[in-house]
Tab-separated table of C-alpha atoms in Angstrom:
chain	number	residue	atom	x	y	z
A	1	UNK	CA	17.708	-15.307	-33.866
A	2	UNK	CA	16.037	-15.834	-30.482
A	3	UNK	CA	13.542	-18.624	-30.281
A	4	UNK	CA	10.943	-18.439	-27.376
A	5	UNK	CA	10.426	-19.685	-24.903
A	6	UNK	CA	13.927	-19.492	-23.588
A	7	UNK	CA	15.186	-21.529	-20.604
A	8	UNK	CA	15.609	-19.456	-17.390
A	9	UNK	CA	19.256	-19.186	-16.332
A	10	UNK	CA	20.514	-21.856	-13.814
A	11	UNK	CA	21.511	-19.360	-11.031
A	12	UNK	CA	19.067	-20.425	-8.215
A	13	UNK	CA	16.039	-18.470	-6.817
A	14	UNK	CA	16.141	-16.755	-3.452
A	15	UNK	CA	12.373	-16.209	-3.254
A	16	UNK	CA	9.310	-16.591	-5.410
A	17	UNK	CA	5.926	-15.109	-4.587
A	18	UNK	CA	3.427	-16.956	-6.697
A	19	UNK	CA	-0.364	-15.887	-7.172
A	20	UNK	CA	-3.173	-17.733	-8.870
A	21	UNK	CA	-5.465	-15.157	-10.601
A	22	UNK	CA	-9.115	-15.803	-11.307
A	23	UNK	CA	-11.572	-13.379	-13.013
A	24	UNK	CA	-14.951	-13.383	-11.103
A	25	UNK	CA	-17.508	-10.680	-11.624
A	26	UNK	CA	-19.810	-9.963	-8.656
A	27	UNK	CA	-22.638	-7.369	-7.977
A	28	UNK	CA	-24.813	-6.899	-4.918
A	29	UNK	CA	-28.337	-5.451	-4.669
A	30	UNK	CA	-28.237	-2.061	-2.982
A	31	UNK	CA	-31.546	-3.141	-1.265
A	32	UNK	CA	-31.107	-6.620	-0.153
A	33	UNK	CA	-27.373	-7.270	-0.288
A	34	UNK	CA	-27.985	-10.430	-2.323
A	35	UNK	CA	-25.040	-11.259	-4.660
A	36	UNK	CA	-24.880	-12.311	-8.155
A	37	UNK	CA	-21.475	-14.187	-9.075
A	38	UNK	CA	-20.234	-15.103	-12.365
A	39	UNK	CA	-16.908	-16.801	-12.905
A	40	UNK	CA	-15.315	-16.025	-16.177
A	41	UNK	CA	-12.948	-18.105	-18.237
A	42	UNK	CA	-9.779	-16.329	-17.208
A	43	UNK	CA	-7.337	-18.113	-14.899
A	44	UNK	CA	-3.579	-17.616	-14.874
A	45	UNK	CA	-0.404	-17.445	-12.711
A	46	UNK	CA	1.474	-14.375	-11.594
A	47	UNK	CA	4.811	-14.155	-9.752
A	48	UNK	CA	7.592	-12.057	-8.328
A	49	UNK	CA	11.079	-13.570	-8.381
A	50	UNK	CA	13.929	-12.424	-6.249
A	51	UNK	CA	17.412	-13.935	-7.135
A	52	UNK	CA	20.258	-14.492	-4.727
A	53	UNK	CA	23.063	-11.834	-4.478
A	54	UNK	CA	25.393	-12.675	-7.435
A	55	UNK	CA	28.766	-11.450	-8.521
A	56	UNK	CA	29.141	-10.269	-12.192
A	57	UNK	CA	30.241	-13.654	-13.787
A	58	UNK	CA	26.865	-15.170	-12.723
A	59	UNK	CA	24.707	-12.066	-12.834
A	60	UNK	CA	25.416	-11.174	-16.387
A	61	UNK	CA	23.709	-14.350	-17.495
A	62	UNK	CA	20.606	-12.945	-15.921
A	63	UNK	CA	20.965	-9.473	-17.262
A	64	UNK	CA	21.466	-10.815	-20.744
A	65	UNK	CA	18.272	-13.020	-20.218
A	66	UNK	CA	16.179	-10.013	-19.146
A	67	UNK	CA	17.271	-7.983	-22.095
A	68	UNK	CA	16.743	-10.932	-24.326
A	69	UNK	CA	12.880	-10.960	-23.255
A	70	UNK	CA	12.659	-7.558	-24.967
A	71	UNK	CA	10.249	-6.260	-22.216
A	72	UNK	CA	7.006	-8.243	-22.434
A	73	UNK	CA	7.592	-9.669	-25.903
A	74	UNK	CA	9.513	-12.723	-25.155
A	75	UNK	CA	8.682	-15.847	-23.090
A	76	UNK	CA	10.569	-18.195	-20.846
A	77	UNK	CA	10.147	-21.395	-18.884
A	78	UNK	CA	9.990	-21.446	-15.191
A	79	UNK	CA	8.649	-23.676	-12.507
A	80	UNK	CA	8.256	-23.497	-8.620
A	81	UNK	CA	11.948	-23.942	-7.469
A	82	UNK	CA	10.905	-25.338	-3.920
A	83	UNK	CA	8.558	-28.044	-5.318
A	84	UNK	CA	10.173	-29.881	-8.233
A	85	UNK	CA	8.721	-33.273	-7.351
A	86	UNK	CA	5.296	-34.463	-6.131
A	87	UNK	CA	4.367	-34.973	-2.501
A	88	UNK	CA	2.220	-37.851	-3.799
A	89	UNK	CA	3.640	-41.365	-4.711
A	90	UNK	CA	3.830	-40.040	-8.326
A	91	UNK	CA	4.919	-43.510	-9.890
A	92	UNK	CA	4.049	-44.617	-13.361
A	93	UNK	CA	4.201	-42.884	-16.738
A	94	UNK	CA	1.088	-40.682	-16.763
A	95	UNK	CA	-0.694	-39.756	-20.051
A	96	UNK	CA	-3.845	-37.883	-20.900
A	97	UNK	CA	-6.583	-40.257	-21.120
A	98	UNK	CA	-9.021	-39.313	-23.932
A	99	UNK	CA	-9.109	-36.526	-26.474
A	100	UNK	CA	-11.341	-33.436	-26.295
A	101	UNK	CA	-11.087	-32.844	-22.570
A	102	UNK	CA	-12.064	-29.419	-21.335
A	103	UNK	CA	-12.638	-27.581	-18.007
A	104	UNK	CA	-10.822	-28.086	-14.715
A	105	UNK	CA	-10.959	-31.897	-14.588
A	106	UNK	CA	-8.269	-33.930	-16.422
A	107	UNK	CA	-8.678	-37.753	-16.915
A	108	UNK	CA	-5.278	-39.420	-16.924
A	109	UNK	CA	-3.900	-42.951	-17.015
A	110	UNK	CA	-0.559	-44.651	-16.891
A	111	UNK	CA	-0.203	-44.433	-13.180
A	112	UNK	CA	0.832	-47.155	-10.903
A	113	UNK	CA	-2.393	-49.173	-10.472
A	114	UNK	CA	-4.549	-48.966	-7.216
A	115	UNK	CA	-2.336	-46.464	-5.508
A	116	UNK	CA	-3.733	-44.139	-2.791
A	117	UNK	CA	-2.325	-40.653	-2.975
A	118	UNK	CA	-0.733	-41.075	-6.434
A	119	UNK	CA	-0.747	-37.286	-6.305
A	120	UNK	CA	-1.440	-34.830	-3.400
A	121	UNK	CA	-3.262	-31.603	-3.353
A	122	UNK	CA	-0.764	-28.914	-4.210
A	123	UNK	CA	1.282	-30.961	-6.531
A	124	UNK	CA	2.371	-29.554	-9.824
A	125	UNK	CA	2.087	-30.943	-13.303
A	126	UNK	CA	3.079	-29.767	-16.715
A	127	UNK	CA	1.209	-30.458	-19.948
A	128	UNK	CA	2.768	-29.821	-23.338
A	129	UNK	CA	6.341	-28.818	-24.119
A	130	UNK	CA	8.005	-25.765	-25.848
A	131	UNK	CA	5.422	-23.264	-26.861
A	132	UNK	CA	2.623	-25.324	-25.728
A	133	UNK	CA	3.731	-25.817	-22.246
A	134	UNK	CA	1.189	-25.107	-19.445
A	135	UNK	CA	1.625	-25.437	-15.725
A	136	UNK	CA	-1.150	-26.623	-13.428
A	137	UNK	CA	-1.761	-27.287	-9.687
A	138	UNK	CA	-3.487	-30.278	-8.497
A	139	UNK	CA	-6.321	-29.186	-6.180
A	140	UNK	CA	-7.378	-32.569	-4.379
A	141	UNK	CA	-5.622	-35.695	-3.262
A	142	UNK	CA	-5.906	-38.258	-6.112
A	143	UNK	CA	-5.907	-42.166	-6.211
A	144	UNK	CA	-5.460	-44.313	-9.145
A	145	UNK	CA	-7.635	-47.117	-9.926
A	146	UNK	CA	-7.195	-50.691	-10.923
A	147	UNK	CA	-6.493	-49.657	-14.425
A	148	UNK	CA	-4.123	-46.856	-13.517
A	149	UNK	CA	-6.658	-44.097	-14.263
A	150	UNK	CA	-6.844	-41.016	-12.094
A	151	UNK	CA	-9.006	-37.778	-12.526
A	152	UNK	CA	-7.167	-34.627	-11.601
A	153	UNK	CA	-8.902	-31.377	-10.572
A	154	UNK	CA	-6.474	-28.622	-11.737
A	155	UNK	CA	-5.876	-24.870	-11.734
A	156	UNK	CA	-5.865	-23.185	-14.062
A	157	UNK	CA	-8.555	-24.932	-16.233
A	158	UNK	CA	-7.535	-26.326	-19.640
A	159	UNK	CA	-7.386	-23.646	-22.342
A	160	UNK	CA	-7.151	-26.112	-25.103
A	161	UNK	CA	-7.810	-29.861	-25.394
A	162	UNK	CA	-4.655	-31.952	-24.943
A	163	UNK	CA	-4.321	-34.870	-27.253
A	164	UNK	CA	-5.072	-38.395	-26.081
A	165	UNK	CA	-1.964	-39.913	-24.583
A	166	UNK	CA	-0.122	-36.641	-24.412
A	167	UNK	CA	2.697	-36.798	-21.861
A	168	UNK	CA	2.167	-35.305	-18.353
A	169	UNK	CA	5.363	-34.169	-16.611
A	170	UNK	CA	5.498	-34.614	-12.855
A	171	UNK	CA	9.098	-33.910	-12.251
A	172	UNK	CA	10.386	-30.231	-12.372
A	173	UNK	CA	7.281	-29.061	-14.117
A	174	UNK	CA	7.350	-25.689	-15.725
A	175	UNK	CA	5.058	-23.024	-17.351
A	176	UNK	CA	5.587	-20.258	-19.920
A	177	UNK	CA	5.991	-16.825	-18.604
A	178	UNK	CA	6.613	-13.382	-19.712
A	179	UNK	CA	7.899	-10.234	-17.941
A	180	UNK	CA	5.069	-8.037	-16.282
A	181	UNK	CA	6.812	-4.916	-17.419
A	182	UNK	CA	8.830	-3.532	-20.407
A	183	UNK	CA	11.290	-2.272	-18.001
A	184	UNK	CA	14.318	-4.563	-17.330
A	185	UNK	CA	16.342	-3.378	-14.270
A	186	UNK	CA	18.905	-4.602	-11.714
A	187	UNK	CA	21.135	-2.874	-9.225
A	188	UNK	CA	24.759	-3.129	-8.354
A	189	UNK	CA	26.271	-2.286	-5.039
A	190	UNK	CA	29.721	-1.017	-3.877
A	191	UNK	CA	31.028	-4.533	-3.712
A	192	UNK	CA	29.960	-5.375	-7.194
A	193	UNK	CA	27.287	-7.742	-5.865
A	194	UNK	CA	24.116	-7.784	-8.140
A	195	UNK	CA	20.575	-7.619	-6.805
A	196	UNK	CA	17.846	-8.660	-9.324
A	197	UNK	CA	14.100	-8.925	-8.803
A	198	UNK	CA	11.455	-9.135	-11.465
A	199	UNK	CA	7.707	-9.672	-11.762
A	200	UNK	CA	6.262	-12.022	-14.487
A	201	UNK	CA	2.872	-13.353	-15.562
A	202	UNK	CA	1.830	-16.600	-17.377
A	203	UNK	CA	2.033	-16.164	-21.086
A	204	UNK	CA	-1.541	-16.714	-22.398
């Protein structure tokens, strides 16, 4: 029996095109051009992943993985392969500071105290694990205070409130994804080299 989310095969990634998607409604007056804008709650990640050319021994790990997804049904763990550690100092053992947090600001503690640039804009963090995993990008440079507390502005916004003292992962953070299509395909050339590209969306 397959238990989701599964771990993505360790075969390397040649290229990954990542998009941040936000749902915003906008209407313009036909008379004045004045705009009314409303930001809805929807925020999520999308990506296209291209794997390096592979021989069969390696490629069949991926073909089996793709079929294991059963189209858009299954989920898997994946992070940004080029940015597995923060640009910021990133020291300490960060935790969620306080329960019932919502929105796009996350109060955290456990960082090395009084540190400028404890995280940098663009750094990734992971909240939760297993089926509760979520991947977030830090949007501003962050400093820790004299108590090791730092407030992070993140995307996407929190969809549920993490528990007080929940662990924050800053090394090789991942999110949960599902394939963007029910079609699972790959190609093989005359030299028996496999080419595999697939699109995926954050599993919500």
